[in-house]
Coordinates of N, CA, C and O in Angstrom, one line a residue:
P1030 N -23.8 -20.6 24.5 CA -24.2 -21.9 24.3 C -25.7 -22.0 23.9 O -26.1 -23.1 23.4
M1031 N -26.5 -21.0 24.0 CA -27.9 -21.0 23.6 C -28.1 -20.4 22.3 O -28.9 -20.8 21.5
I1032 N -27.3 -19.4 22.0 CA -27.6 -18.6 20.8 C -27.0 -19.3 19.5 O -27.7 -19.4 18.5
L1033 N -25.8 -19.8 19.6 CA -25.2 -20.5 18.4 C -26.0 -21.7 18.0 O -26.3 -21.8 16.8
P1034 N -26.4 -22.6 18.8 CA -27.2 -23.8 18.3 C -28.5 -23.3 17.7 O -28.9 -23.9 16.7
A1035 N -29.2 -22.3 18.3 CA -30.4 -21.9 17.7 C -30.2 -21.3 16.3 O -31.0 -21.6 15.3
A1036 N -29.1 -20.5 16.1 CA -28.8 -19.9 14.8 C -28.4 -21.0 13.8 O -28.9 -20.9 12.7
Q1037 N -27.7 -22.0 14.3 CA -27.3 -23.0 13.3 C -28.4 -23.9 12.9 O -28.5 -24.4 11.8
K1038 N -29.4 -24.2 13.8 CA -30.6 -24.9 13.5 C -31.4 -24.2 12.5 O -31.9 -24.8 11.5
T1039 N -31.5 -22.9 12.7 CA -32.3 -22.1 11.7 C -31.6 -22.1 10.4 O -32.2 -22.2 9.3
Q1040 N -30.3 -21.9 10.4 CA -29.5 -22.0 9.2 C -29.7 -23.3 8.4 O -29.9 -23.3 7.2
C1041 N -29.7 -24.4 9.1 CA -29.9 -25.7 8.5 C -31.3 -25.8 7.9 O -31.5 -26.3 6.8
D1042 N -32.3 -25.3 8.7 CA -33.7 -25.3 8.2 C -33.8 -24.5 6.9 O -34.5 -25.0 5.9
V1043 N -33.2 -23.4 6.9 CA -33.3 -22.5 5.7 C -32.6 -23.2 4.5 O -33.1 -23.2 3.4
A1044 N -31.4 -23.8 4.8 CA -30.7 -24.5 3.7 C -31.5 -25.6 3.1 O -31.5 -25.8 1.9
D1045 N -32.1 -26.4 4.0 CA -32.9 -27.5 3.5 C -34.1 -27.0 2.7 O -34.4 -27.6 1.7
S1046 N -34.7 -25.9 3.1 CA -35.8 -25.4 2.4 C -35.4 -24.9 1.0 O -36.1 -25.1 0.0
L1047 N -34.2 -24.2 1.0 CA -33.7 -23.7 -0.3 C -33.4 -24.9 -1.2 O -33.7 -24.9 -2.5
S1048 N -32.8 -26.0 -0.7 CA -32.5 -27.1 -1.5 C -33.7 -27.7 -2.1 O -33.8 -28.1 -3.3
S1049 N -34.8 -27.8 -1.3 CA -36.0 -28.4 -1.8 C -36.6 -27.5 -2.9 O -37.1 -28.0 -3.9
A1050 N -36.6 -26.2 -2.6 CA -37.2 -25.3 -3.6 C -36.4 -25.3 -4.9 O -37.0 -25.3 -6.0
K1051 N -35.1 -25.4 -4.9 CA -34.3 -25.5 -6.1 C -34.6 -26.8 -6.8 O -34.6 -26.8 -8.1
T1052 N -34.8 -27.9 -6.1 CA -35.1 -29.2 -6.7 C -36.4 -29.1 -7.5 O -36.6 -29.7 -8.5
H1053 N -37.3 -28.2 -7.1 CA -38.6 -28.0 -7.7 C -38.5 -26.9 -8.8 O -39.6 -26.4 -9.3
G1054 N -37.3 -26.4 -9.1 CA -37.1 -25.4 -10.1 C -37.5 -24.0 -9.7 O -37.7 -23.2 -10.6
L1055 N -37.7 -23.7 -8.4 CA -38.0 -22.4 -8.0 C -36.8 -21.5 -7.9 O -35.7 -21.9 -7.6
T1056 N -37.1 -20.2 -8.2 CA -36.0 -19.2 -8.0 C -35.9 -18.7 -6.6 O -36.9 -18.3 -6.0
V1057 N -34.8 -18.8 -6.0 CA -34.6 -18.5 -4.6 C -33.4 -17.6 -4.4 O -32.7 -17.7 -3.4
D1058 N -33.1 -16.7 -5.3 CA -31.9 -15.9 -5.3 C -31.9 -15.1 -4.0 O -30.8 -15.0 -3.3
K1059 N -32.9 -14.4 -3.6 CA -33.0 -13.5 -2.4 C -32.8 -14.4 -1.2 O -32.1 -14.0 -0.2
Q1060 N -33.4 -15.5 -1.2 CA -33.3 -16.4 0.0 C -31.9 -17.0 0.1 O -31.4 -17.1 1.3
T1061 N -31.3 -17.3 -1.0 CA -29.9 -17.7 -1.0 C -29.0 -16.6 -0.4 O -28.1 -16.9 0.4
E1062 N -29.3 -15.4 -0.8 CA -28.5 -14.3 -0.3 C -28.6 -14.1 1.2 O -27.7 -13.9 1.9
R1063 N -29.9 -14.3 1.6 CA -30.1 -14.2 3.1 C -29.4 -15.3 3.8 O -28.9 -15.1 4.9
L1064 N -29.4 -16.6 3.3 CA -28.7 -17.7 3.9 C -27.2 -17.4 4.0 O -26.5 -17.6 5.0
R1065 N -26.6 -16.8 2.9 CA -25.2 -16.5 2.9 C -24.9 -15.4 4.0 O -23.9 -15.5 4.7
D1066 N -25.8 -14.4 4.1 CA -25.6 -13.4 5.1 C -25.7 -14.0 6.5 O -24.9 -13.7 7.4
M1067 N -26.6 -14.9 6.7 CA -26.8 -15.6 8.0 C -25.5 -16.4 8.3 O -25.0 -16.3 9.4
S1068 N -25.0 -17.1 7.3 CA -23.8 -17.9 7.5 C -22.6 -17.0 7.9 O -21.8 -17.4 8.8
L1069 N -22.4 -15.9 7.3 CA -21.4 -14.9 7.6 C -21.5 -14.4 9.0 O -20.5 -14.3 9.7
R1070 N -22.7 -14.1 9.4 CA -23.0 -13.6 10.7 C -22.7 -14.6 11.8 O -22.1 -14.3 12.9
I1071 N -23.0 -15.9 11.5 CA -22.7 -17.0 12.4 C -21.2 -17.1 12.6 O -20.6 -17.3 13.7
E1072 N -20.5 -17.1 11.5 CA -19.0 -17.1 11.5 C -18.4 -16.0 12.3 O -17.5 -16.2 13.2
D1073 N -18.9 -14.8 12.1 CA -18.5 -13.6 12.9 C -18.8 -13.8 14.4 O -18.0 -13.4 15.2
F1074 N -20.0 -14.3 14.7 CA -20.4 -14.5 16.0 C -19.4 -15.5 16.7 O -19.0 -15.2 17.9
I1075 N -19.1 -16.6 16.1 CA -18.2 -17.6 16.7 C -16.9 -16.9 17.0 O -16.3 -17.1 18.1
T1076 N -16.3 -16.2 16.0 CA -15.0 -15.6 16.2 C -15.0 -14.6 17.3 O -14.2 -14.6 18.2
C1077 N -16.0 -13.7 17.3 CA -16.1 -12.6 18.3 C -16.4 -13.2 19.7 O -15.8 -12.8 20.6
L1078 N -17.3 -14.2 19.8 CA -17.7 -14.7 21.0 C -16.6 -15.5 21.7 O -16.3 -15.3 22.9
D1079 N -15.8 -16.3 20.9 CA -14.7 -17.0 21.5 C -13.7 -16.0 22.0 O -13.1 -16.2 23.1
G1080 N -13.4 -15.0 21.3 CA -12.4 -14.0 21.8 C -12.9 -13.3 23.0 O -12.1 -13.1 24.0
L1081 N -14.1 -12.8 23.0 CA -14.7 -12.1 24.2 C -14.7 -13.0 25.4 O -14.5 -12.5 26.5
E1082 N -15.1 -14.2 25.2 CA -15.2 -15.1 26.3 C -13.9 -15.3 27.1 O -13.9 -15.3 28.3
T1083 N -12.8 -15.4 26.4 CA -11.5 -15.5 27.0 C -11.0 -14.2 27.7 O -10.2 -14.3 28.6
M1084 N -11.6 -13.1 27.2 CA -11.1 -11.8 27.7 C -12.0 -11.3 28.9 O -11.5 -10.4 29.6
T1085 N -13.2 -11.8 29.0 CA -14.1 -11.3 30.0 C -14.0 -12.0 31.3 O -14.0 -13.2 31.4
D1086 N -14.0 -11.3 32.4 CA -13.9 -11.9 33.7 C -15.1 -12.8 34.0 O -16.2 -12.5 33.6
D1087 N -14.8 -13.9 34.6 CA -15.9 -14.9 34.9 C -17.1 -14.3 35.7 O -18.2 -14.6 35.5
A1088 N -16.8 -13.3 36.5 CA -17.8 -12.7 37.3 C -18.8 -11.9 36.5 O -20.0 -11.7 36.9
Y1089 N -18.4 -11.5 35.3 CA -19.3 -10.6 34.4 C -19.9 -11.4 33.3 O -20.9 -11.0 32.7
W1090 N -19.3 -12.6 33.0 CA -19.8 -13.4 31.8 C -21.2 -14.0 32.2 O -21.2 -14.8 33.2
P1091 N -22.3 -13.7 31.5 CA -23.6 -14.2 32.0 C -23.9 -15.6 31.7 O -24.9 -16.1 32.2
L1092 N -23.1 -16.3 30.8 CA -23.4 -17.6 30.4 C -22.3 -18.5 30.8 O -21.2 -18.1 31.1
P1093 N -22.5 -19.8 30.9 CA -21.4 -20.7 31.2 C -20.4 -20.6 30.1 O -20.7 -20.5 28.9
K1094 N -19.1 -20.7 30.5 CA -18.0 -20.6 29.5 C -17.8 -22.0 28.9 O -18.2 -23.0 29.5
Y1095 N -17.2 -22.1 27.8 CA -17.0 -23.4 27.1 C -16.3 -24.4 28.1 O -16.6 -25.6 28.1
R1096 N -15.3 -24.0 28.8 CA -14.5 -24.9 29.6 C -15.4 -25.4 30.8 O -15.2 -26.5 31.2
E1097 N -16.4 -24.6 31.2 CA -17.3 -25.0 32.2 C -18.3 -26.0 31.7 O -18.7 -27.0 32.4
L1098 N -18.7 -25.8 30.4 CA -19.7 -26.8 29.8 C -19.1 -28.2 29.7 O -19.8 -29.2 29.7
L1099 N -17.8 -28.2 29.5 CA -17.1 -29.6 29.4 C -17.3 -30.4 30.6 O -17.3 -31.7 30.5
F1100 N -17.5 -29.8 31.7 CA -17.6 -30.5 33.0 C -19.0 -30.6 33.6 O -19.1 -31.1 34.7
L1101 N -20.0 -30.1 32.9 CA -21.4 -30.2 33.4 C -21.8 -31.6 33.2 O -21.6 -32.3 32.3
Q1102 N -22.6 -32.0 34.2 CA -23.1 -33.4 34.2 C -24.6 -33.4 34.3 O -25.2 -32.6 34.9

């Protein structure tokens, strides 16, 4: 719950920056490649984390699980 939002916010910031740079005619090929890599890693993280969360005993999982977050107030 802490890692994914941080990564997605960074991804959004980078995407906004690249969009602005492209608007100004700047070449951002390497940065675009980095954003693509970041996006793939986020996708992998989501898939891996969801799977691991359901397989790992609650006693060992160091963070709140999704089902627990639904009921936090």
